Amino acid sequence: MASMAAVLSKTPFLSQPLTKSSSPNSDLPFAAVSFPSKSLRRRGGGGGVGSVRAGLIAPDGGKLVELIVEEPKRREKKHEAAELPRVELTAIDLQWMHVLSEGWASPLGGFMRESEFLQTLHFNSLRLDDGSVVNMSVPIVLAIDDEQKALIGDSKRVALVGSDGNPVAILTDIEIYKHPKEERIARTWGTTAPGLPYVQEAITNAGNWLIGGDLEVLEPVKYNDGLDRFRLSPAELRKELEKRNADAVFAFQLRNPVHNGHALLMTDTRRRLLEMGYKNPILLLHPLGGFTKADDVPLDWRMKQHEKVLEDGVLDPETTVVSIFPSPMHYAGPTEVQWHAKARINAGANFYIVGRDPAGMGHPVEKRDLYDADHGKKVLSMAPGLERLNILPFKVAAYDKTQGKMAFFDPSRPQDFLFISGTKMRTLAKNNENPPDGFMCPGGWKVLVDYYESLTPAGNGRLQEVVPV
């Protein structure tokens, strides 16, 4: 195997790996991760080893949707946009526009019209013109207020503008319809309890109307935050995976630092896929890069931590592709995990690793988890439109004190295992204390400690602003 330095010199860090984790709000074991059971059930992929096929899974709808205007037409489209009614996008709106523009939501061609919105809310899926069904579990919509609606008037096209007032996209053949906030919240989260992070950020104060239509994005979305090289589109990921001759792609989403339990899960999954007859399974380590809760570790710090995991050899950079998934986070449990899985199909993944309480969080009012910890993996196994995706549920891993490392939990000797909760991990990092050897690679742990040190109170006793990496 080539050295880490050699690999990094050839390819940007972010065109190599990807990952996923459990709820950081819970005091339940953060270091307990699920692993695929002995028999990896294959949905829609055929039977045993004899039916293993090379090649990437096709995108939903058969063709990857890309909504970015071609270079020769961009100047003309910008002139058109300057003459249209304007809708200013929030930061989260821009993230959803990014998601749509690159085809993560294929075959969706823009912000949802009412028929698509209602199908998503009530069926978690969309029926295509040919009668087939694709999964779509979270609304991708754009809200406007009464004033914006009046300014649009009878126009069938609007310009979408960024915070600087410059047009970034055109929405055509538009449809404006009521924004049923309570119904949207209840059906997406299963509760209307106050304190849901995404609701507070993106829905409560949003306009009372939704505007849908066909999207034309004037230029590729860039954030100029030093991480754009990691934001590979589905088309770019497919090229990278084909370049590596991947005959299976297993995706792991993460919004937390990678500890050695996660790494054990990922390496064990690859071993099992090799046993099934695949020749070159590739891990897509895919940290979520859009909106997250205020107490989650910021993206730039997470990416630096993931880089250390690769540098320390915890994951093999030659069989791992790291990229940022640009979607905002809902924390909507079994509803949202379908979106996370569906989007990875469009990037070429045919296996999806799912653990305890995926996309879940603590109840915002009561002291309990918002969702049943097992419902996410159960829902994925029977969700409409995900039949082509092979779901890999976990069994528990924890810190084995007898071995000094993360290992599969053995119920016959529970006294030998230590479950390090998310709260405990954060407390150790905040206090600049070390976890047990073998819990996380030293380089990755130092990044986490450095992050919490950047939050130490300033002279006035207030927390400092997060220091960018």
Coordinates of C-alpha atoms in Angstrom, one line a residue:
M1 CA 0.0 0.0 0.0
A2 CA 1.3 3.5 -0.8
S3 CA 2.1 5.7 2.1
M4 CA -0.4 8.2 3.3
A5 CA 1.9 11.1 2.3
A6 CA 2.2 9.7 -1.2
V7 CA -1.6 9.3 -1.6
L8 CA -2.3 12.8 -0.3
S9 CA 0.3 14.2 -2.7
K10 CA -1.7 12.7 -5.6
T11 CA -5.2 13.5 -4.6
P12 CA -6.8 16.2 -2.4
F13 CA -7.8 14.8 1.0
L14 CA -11.5 15.2 0.3
S15 CA -11.4 13.1 -2.8
Q16 CA -10.8 10.1 -0.7
P17 CA -13.2 9.1 2.3
L18 CA -16.7 9.3 4.1
T19 CA -18.7 8.3 7.5
K20 CA -21.7 8.3 10.0
S21 CA -22.5 8.3 13.8
S22 CA -25.0 8.2 16.6
S23 CA -26.9 11.0 18.4
P24 CA -24.5 13.3 20.3
N25 CA -27.3 14.7 22.5
S26 CA -28.0 11.4 24.1
D27 CA -26.1 9.9 27.1
L28 CA -26.6 6.5 25.5
P29 CA -23.3 5.0 24.3
F30 CA -21.7 7.2 21.7
A31 CA -18.9 4.7 21.4
A32 CA -21.4 1.8 20.8
V33 CA -21.7 1.3 17.1
S34 CA -23.6 -1.2 15.1
F35 CA -22.0 -3.7 12.7
P36 CA -23.5 -5.7 9.9
S37 CA -24.8 -9.0 11.0
K38 CA -23.3 -12.2 9.6
S39 CA -25.7 -12.4 6.7
L40 CA -25.7 -9.2 4.7
R41 CA -29.2 -9.1 3.2
R42 CA -29.1 -7.9 -0.3
R43 CA -32.2 -5.9 -1.5
G44 CA -32.8 -5.9 -5.2
G45 CA -29.2 -6.9 -5.8
G46 CA -29.7 -10.6 -6.4
G47 CA -28.6 -13.6 -4.4
G48 CA -25.2 -14.8 -3.1
V49 CA -21.7 -14.5 -4.4
G50 CA -22.5 -15.9 -7.8
S51 CA -24.7 -12.9 -8.6
V52 CA -22.1 -10.2 -7.6
R53 CA -22.0 -7.6 -10.5
A54 CA -19.4 -5.0 -11.2
G55 CA -20.3 -1.4 -11.9
L56 CA -22.0 1.4 -10.0
I57 CA -25.7 1.5 -9.2
A58 CA -27.8 3.7 -11.6
P59 CA -29.1 7.0 -10.3
D60 CA -32.8 7.3 -9.3
G61 CA -34.8 7.8 -12.5
G62 CA -32.0 6.3 -14.6
K63 CA -30.2 9.6 -15.2
L64 CA -28.3 11.9 -12.9
V65 CA -30.0 15.4 -12.9
E66 CA -27.5 18.3 -13.1
L67 CA -29.1 21.7 -13.0
I68 CA -26.0 24.0 -13.5
V69 CA -26.1 26.2 -16.6
E70 CA -23.4 25.4 -19.1
E71 CA -20.5 27.8 -19.3
P72 CA -21.3 29.4 -22.8
K73 CA -24.9 30.3 -21.6
R74 CA -24.1 31.8 -18.2
R75 CA -23.6 35.4 -19.2
E76 CA -26.9 35.4 -21.1
K77 CA -28.7 33.8 -18.1
K78 CA -27.3 36.3 -15.7
H79 CA -28.7 39.1 -17.9
E80 CA -32.1 37.4 -17.9
A81 CA -32.0 37.0 -14.1
A82 CA -31.3 40.8 -13.6
E83 CA -34.7 41.6 -15.2
L84 CA -36.8 39.1 -13.1
P85 CA -38.5 39.4 -9.7
R86 CA -36.1 38.4 -7.0
V87 CA -36.3 36.0 -4.1
E88 CA -33.4 36.2 -1.6
L89 CA -32.1 32.8 -0.3
T90 CA -31.2 32.1 3.3
A91 CA -28.0 30.1 4.0
I92 CA -30.1 26.9 4.3
D93 CA -32.0 27.7 1.0
L94 CA -28.6 28.0 -0.7
Q95 CA -27.6 24.6 0.7
W96 CA -30.7 23.0 -0.7
M97 CA -30.1 24.7 -4.0
H98 CA -26.6 23.2 -4.0
V99 CA -28.2 19.7 -3.3
L100 CA -30.6 20.1 -6.2
S101 CA -28.1 21.5 -8.6
E102 CA -25.7 18.5 -8.4
G103 CA -28.4 15.9 -8.6
W104 CA -28.3 14.5 -5.0
A105 CA -32.2 14.6 -5.2
S106 CA -32.4 13.1 -8.7
P107 CA -34.7 13.0 -10.5
L108 CA -36.1 16.2 -8.8
G109 CA -35.5 19.1 -11.2
G110 CA -36.0 22.0 -8.8
F111 CA -37.7 23.2 -5.6
M112 CA -40.9 21.2 -5.1
R113 CA -44.2 22.1 -6.6
E114 CA -47.3 21.2 -4.5
S115 CA -47.9 17.7 -5.9
E116 CA -44.3 16.8 -5.1
F117 CA -44.5 18.3 -1.7
L118 CA -47.6 16.4 -0.8
Q119 CA -46.2 13.1 -2.1
T120 CA -43.1 13.6 0.0
L121 CA -45.1 14.5 3.2
H122 CA -47.7 11.7 2.8
F123 CA -45.9 8.9 1.0
N124 CA -42.1 9.6 1.5
S125 CA -41.7 9.0 -2.2
L126 CA -42.4 10.4 -5.7
R127 CA -44.1 8.6 -8.5
L128 CA -42.5 9.2 -11.9
D129 CA -44.2 9.5 -15.3
D130 CA -43.5 5.9 -16.1
G131 CA -45.2 4.7 -12.9
S132 CA -42.0 3.9 -11.0
V133 CA -41.4 5.1 -7.5
V134 CA -38.3 6.8 -6.1
N135 CA -37.8 7.6 -2.4
M136 CA -38.1 11.2 -1.3
S137 CA -38.7 11.6 2.4
V138 CA -38.0 15.3 3.2
P139 CA -39.5 18.3 1.5
I140 CA -37.0 20.4 -0.5
V141 CA -39.0 23.6 -0.7
L142 CA -38.4 27.3 -0.9
A143 CA -40.5 29.6 1.3
I144 CA -41.6 33.2 0.5
D145 CA -43.6 35.8 2.4
D146 CA -46.7 37.8 1.4
E147 CA -44.6 40.7 0.2
Q148 CA -42.4 38.6 -2.0
K149 CA -45.5 36.8 -3.4
A150 CA -47.0 40.2 -4.3
L151 CA -43.8 41.4 -6.0
I152 CA -43.7 38.2 -8.1
G153 CA -47.3 38.8 -9.3
D154 CA -48.1 36.9 -12.5
S155 CA -44.5 36.3 -13.5
K156 CA -43.7 32.6 -14.3
R157 CA -40.0 33.1 -13.6
V158 CA -38.0 34.5 -10.6
A159 CA -34.4 35.1 -9.9
L160 CA -32.9 33.6 -6.8
V161 CA -30.3 35.8 -5.2
G162 CA -27.6 35.3 -2.5
S163 CA -27.1 37.4 0.6
D164 CA -25.0 39.8 -1.5
G165 CA -27.9 40.5 -3.8
N166 CA -26.4 38.8 -6.9
P167 CA -28.4 36.3 -8.8
V168 CA -27.4 32.7 -8.3
A169 CA -30.2 30.9 -10.1
I170 CA -33.5 31.2 -12.1
L171 CA -36.7 29.3 -11.1
T172 CA -39.0 28.8 -14.1
D173 CA -42.6 27.7 -14.7
I174 CA -43.2 28.5 -11.0
E175 CA -46.0 27.5 -8.8
I176 CA -46.9 29.3 -5.6
Y177 CA -48.9 27.5 -2.9
K178 CA -49.6 27.6 0.8
H179 CA -46.9 26.6 3.3
P180 CA -48.7 24.3 5.8
K181 CA -46.1 24.6 8.5
E182 CA -47.8 22.6 11.2
E183 CA -48.6 19.7 8.9
R184 CA -45.0 19.8 7.5
I185 CA -43.5 19.7 10.9
A186 CA -45.8 17.0 12.3
R187 CA -45.3 14.7 9.3
T188 CA -41.6 15.2 9.0
W189 CA -40.6 15.0 12.7
G190 CA -43.6 13.1 14.2
T191 CA -44.0 15.9 16.8
T192 CA -44.6 19.7 16.9
A193 CA -42.8 20.0 20.3
P194 CA -40.9 23.3 20.6
G195 CA -37.1 23.2 20.2
L196 CA -36.5 21.2 17.0
P197 CA -33.3 22.8 15.7
Y198 CA -34.2 22.8 12.0
V199 CA -37.7 24.0 12.6
Q200 CA -36.5 26.9 14.6
E201 CA -33.9 27.8 12.0
A202 CA -35.7 27.3 8.8
I203 CA -39.5 27.0 9.2
T204 CA -41.0 28.9 12.2
N205 CA -40.1 32.3 10.8
A206 CA -40.3 31.4 7.2
G207 CA -42.9 32.7 4.8
N208 CA -46.5 31.4 4.6
W209 CA -46.0 30.4 0.9
L210 CA -43.9 27.9 -1.0
I211 CA -42.6 28.5 -4.5
G212 CA -41.6 25.6 -6.7
G213 CA -40.3 25.3 -10.2
D214 CA -37.6 24.2 -12.6
L215 CA -34.1 25.3 -11.4
E216 CA -31.3 26.7 -13.5
V217 CA -28.2 27.4 -11.3
L218 CA -26.0 30.0 -12.9
E219 CA -22.7 28.7 -11.6
P220 CA -21.4 25.8 -9.4
V221 CA -22.0 26.5 -5.7
K222 CA -18.8 27.4 -3.9
Y223 CA -18.4 28.4 -0.2
N224 CA -14.8 29.7 -0.4
D225 CA -14.2 28.2 3.1
G226 CA -11.1 26.1 2.3
L227 CA -13.3 23.0 2.0
D228 CA -14.6 23.3 -1.6
R229 CA -12.1 20.7 -2.8
F230 CA -13.9 18.2 -0.6
R231 CA -17.4 18.9 -2.0
L232 CA -17.5 16.3 -4.8
S233 CA -20.7 16.2 -6.8
P234 CA -22.4 12.8 -7.5
A235 CA -21.0 12.9 -11.0
E236 CA -17.5 13.6 -9.6
L237 CA -17.8 10.9 -7.1
R238 CA -18.9 8.4 -9.7
K239 CA -15.8 9.3 -11.8
E240 CA -13.6 8.8 -8.8
L241 CA -15.2 5.5 -7.9
E242 CA -14.9 4.2 -11.5
K243 CA -11.3 5.3 -11.5
R244 CA -10.7 3.1 -8.5
N245 CA -12.5 0.2 -10.2
A246 CA -15.1 -0.1 -7.4
D247 CA -17.4 -3.0 -7.7
A248 CA -19.3 -2.2 -4.5
V249 CA -19.6 1.2 -2.7
F250 CA -20.7 1.3 0.9
A251 CA -21.6 4.7 2.3
F252 CA -21.2 5.9 5.9
Q253 CA -22.6 9.2 7.0
L254 CA -21.1 11.1 9.9
R255 CA -21.7 14.4 11.6
N256 CA -19.3 13.7 14.5
P257 CA -15.6 12.9 14.9
V258 CA -14.6 9.4 13.9
H259 CA -13.5 7.1 16.7
N260 CA -12.1 3.7 16.4
G261 CA -15.5 2.0 16.9
H262 CA -16.6 3.7 13.7
A263 CA -13.4 2.6 11.9
L264 CA -13.9 -1.0 13.1
L265 CA -17.4 -0.9 11.6
M266 CA -16.2 0.4 8.3
T267 CA -13.2 -2.0 8.0
D268 CA -15.4 -5.0 9.1
T269 CA -18.0 -4.1 6.5
R270 CA -15.3 -4.1 3.7
R271 CA -14.1 -7.5 5.0
R272 CA -17.7 -8.9 4.8
L273 CA -18.2 -7.6 1.3
L274 CA -15.0 -9.2 0.2
E275 CA -16.3 -12.5 1.6
M276 CA -19.5 -12.0 -0.4
G277 CA -17.4 -12.1 -3.6
Y278 CA -16.7 -8.4 -4.3
K279 CA -13.2 -7.7 -5.5
N280 CA -12.8 -4.0 -4.6
P281 CA -15.4 -2.5 -2.2
I282 CA -14.8 1.2 -1.7
L283 CA -15.9 3.1 1.4
L284 CA -17.6 6.4 0.8
L285 CA -17.0 8.4 4.0
H286 CA -19.5 11.1 3.7
P287 CA -19.7 13.7 6.5
L288 CA -22.7 16.0 6.5
G289 CA -21.8 19.5 5.5
G290 CA -25.0 21.6 5.7
F291 CA -26.8 23.1 8.7
T292 CA -26.2 21.3 12.0
K293 CA -27.1 22.1 15.6
A294 CA -25.1 24.7 17.5
D295 CA -23.6 22.1 19.8
D296 CA -22.3 19.8 16.9
V297 CA -18.6 20.1 16.1
P298 CA -18.3 22.5 13.1
L299 CA -17.5 21.0 9.7
D300 CA -14.0 22.4 9.3
W301 CA -12.9 20.9 12.6
R302 CA -14.6 17.6 11.7
M303 CA -12.8 17.5 8.4
K304 CA -9.5 18.1 10.0
Q305 CA -10.2 15.3 12.5
H306 CA -11.2 12.9 9.6
E307 CA -7.9 13.8 7.9
K308 CA -5.9 12.7 11.0
V309 CA -7.8 9.4 11.0
L310 CA -6.5 8.7 7.6
E311 CA -3.0 10.0 8.3
D312 CA -2.8 7.7 11.4
G313 CA -3.7 4.7 9.3
V314 CA -7.0 4.0 11.0
L315 CA -8.7 3.9 7.6
D316 CA -7.0 3.0 4.3
P317 CA -6.9 6.0 2.0
E318 CA -6.6 3.7 -1.0
T319 CA -10.0 2.1 -0.3
T320 CA -11.7 5.2 1.1
V321 CA -13.2 8.2 -0.6
V322 CA -13.9 11.2 1.6
S323 CA -16.3 13.9 0.5
I324 CA -18.7 16.4 2.0
F325 CA -22.5 15.8 1.6
P326 CA -23.9 19.3 1.3
S327 CA -27.4 18.6 2.7
P328 CA -28.7 20.5 5.8
M329 CA -29.6 18.2 8.8
H330 CA -33.2 17.9 10.0
Y331 CA -32.6 15.5 12.9
A332 CA -35.8 13.8 11.8
G333 CA -34.9 10.2 12.6
P334 CA -36.5 7.4 10.4
T335 CA -37.9 10.0 8.0
E336 CA -34.6 11.7 7.4
V337 CA -32.5 8.6 7.2
Q338 CA -34.3 7.6 4.0
W339 CA -33.2 10.9 2.4
H340 CA -29.6 10.2 3.5
A341 CA -29.7 6.7 2.0
K342 CA -31.5 7.8 -1.2
A343 CA -29.0 10.6 -1.9
R344 CA -26.1 8.1 -1.8
I345 CA -27.7 6.0 -4.5
N346 CA -27.3 9.0 -6.8
A347 CA -23.6 9.1 -5.9
G348 CA -23.1 5.4 -6.8
A349 CA -23.5 3.7 -3.4
N350 CA -25.2 0.3 -3.4
F351 CA -24.7 -0.4 0.3
Y352 CA -25.6 1.9 3.2
I353 CA -24.5 1.4 6.8
V354 CA -27.1 2.3 9.3
G355 CA -26.6 2.3 13.1
R356 CA -28.5 3.1 16.3
D357 CA -31.0 6.0 16.1
P358 CA -29.8 7.3 12.7
A359 CA -30.5 11.1 12.2
G360 CA -32.1 11.1 15.7
M361 CA -31.6 13.4 18.7
G362 CA -32.8 13.8 22.2
H363 CA -36.4 14.9 22.6
P364 CA -36.3 18.8 22.8
V365 CA -38.5 18.9 25.9
E366 CA -38.5 15.5 27.6
K367 CA -35.5 13.5 28.9
R368 CA -35.6 10.7 26.3
D369 CA -34.7 9.9 22.7
L370 CA -37.1 11.5 20.2
Y371 CA -37.2 8.3 18.1
D372 CA -37.0 4.6 18.8
A373 CA -33.4 3.6 18.4
D374 CA -34.2 0.6 16.0
H375 CA -36.8 2.3 13.8
G376 CA -34.4 3.9 11.4
K377 CA -32.9 0.6 10.2
K378 CA -36.3 -1.1 10.2
V379 CA -37.8 1.7 8.1
L380 CA -34.8 1.6 5.6
S381 CA -35.3 -2.1 5.1
M382 CA -38.8 -1.6 3.7
A383 CA -38.9 2.0 2.5
P384 CA -40.5 2.5 -1.0
G385 CA -38.0 3.4 -3.6
L386 CA -35.0 2.1 -1.8
E387 CA -35.4 -1.5 -2.9
R388 CA -32.1 -1.3 -4.9
L389 CA -30.1 -0.3 -1.9
N390 CA -28.5 -3.0 0.4
I391 CA -29.0 -1.9 4.0
L392 CA -26.3 -2.9 6.4
P393 CA -27.5 -2.9 10.1
F394 CA -25.1 -3.0 12.9
K395 CA -24.3 -5.0 16.0
V396 CA -22.8 -3.2 19.0
A397 CA -19.2 -2.5 19.5
A398 CA -17.7 -0.9 22.6
Y399 CA -14.3 -0.4 24.3
D400 CA -13.0 -3.8 25.4
K401 CA -10.9 -3.2 28.5
T402 CA -9.2 -6.6 28.3
Q403 CA -7.9 -5.8 24.7
G404 CA -7.5 -2.1 25.1
K405 CA -9.4 -1.3 22.0
M406 CA -12.8 -1.0 20.4
A407 CA -14.3 -4.5 19.7
F408 CA -17.5 -6.3 19.2
F409 CA -19.6 -6.4 22.4
D410 CA -19.6 -9.9 24.0
P411 CA -22.8 -10.2 26.2
S412 CA -21.2 -13.1 28.0
R413 CA -18.7 -10.7 29.7
P414 CA -20.4 -7.3 29.9
Q415 CA -18.1 -6.3 32.7
D416 CA -15.2 -6.1 30.3
F417 CA -16.7 -3.4 28.1
L418 CA -16.9 0.3 28.5
F419 CA -19.5 2.5 26.8
I420 CA -18.3 6.0 26.4
S421 CA -21.2 8.3 25.8
G422 CA -21.2 11.4 23.7
T423 CA -21.4 13.5 26.8
K424 CA -18.5 11.7 28.4
M425 CA -16.4 12.1 25.2
R426 CA -17.1 15.8 25.0
T427 CA -16.4 16.3 28.7
L428 CA -13.0 14.6 28.4
A429 CA -12.1 16.7 25.4
K430 CA -13.3 19.9 27.1
N431 CA -11.1 19.1 30.1
N432 CA -8.1 18.2 27.9
E433 CA -8.2 14.7 29.3
N434 CA -7.4 11.6 27.3
P435 CA -9.9 8.7 26.6
P436 CA -8.7 5.1 27.1
D437 CA -5.9 4.2 24.6
G438 CA -7.5 2.7 21.5
F439 CA -10.7 4.7 21.6
M440 CA -9.6 7.3 19.1
C441 CA -6.3 7.9 17.2
P442 CA -4.1 10.4 19.0
G443 CA -4.1 12.9 16.1
G444 CA -7.8 12.9 15.8
W445 CA -8.3 13.3 19.6
K446 CA -5.9 16.3 19.6
V447 CA -8.1 18.0 16.9
L448 CA -11.1 17.5 19.2
V449 CA -9.3 18.9 22.2
D450 CA -8.1 21.9 20.2
Y451 CA -11.7 22.6 19.1
Y452 CA -13.0 22.7 22.6
E453 CA -10.0 24.8 23.7
S454 CA -11.1 27.3 21.0
L455 CA -14.3 27.7 22.9
T456 CA -12.8 28.6 26.3
P457 CA -14.3 31.7 27.9
A458 CA -12.7 35.0 27.0
G459 CA -11.7 37.5 29.6
N460 CA -15.3 38.7 30.0
G461 CA -16.5 35.2 30.8
R462 CA -18.3 34.7 27.5
L463 CA -17.5 31.9 25.1
Q464 CA -15.3 32.9 22.2
E465 CA -16.5 32.6 18.7
V466 CA -15.6 29.3 17.1
V467 CA -12.0 29.6 15.7
P468 CA -11.9 28.3 12.1
V469 CA -9.3 25.6 11.4

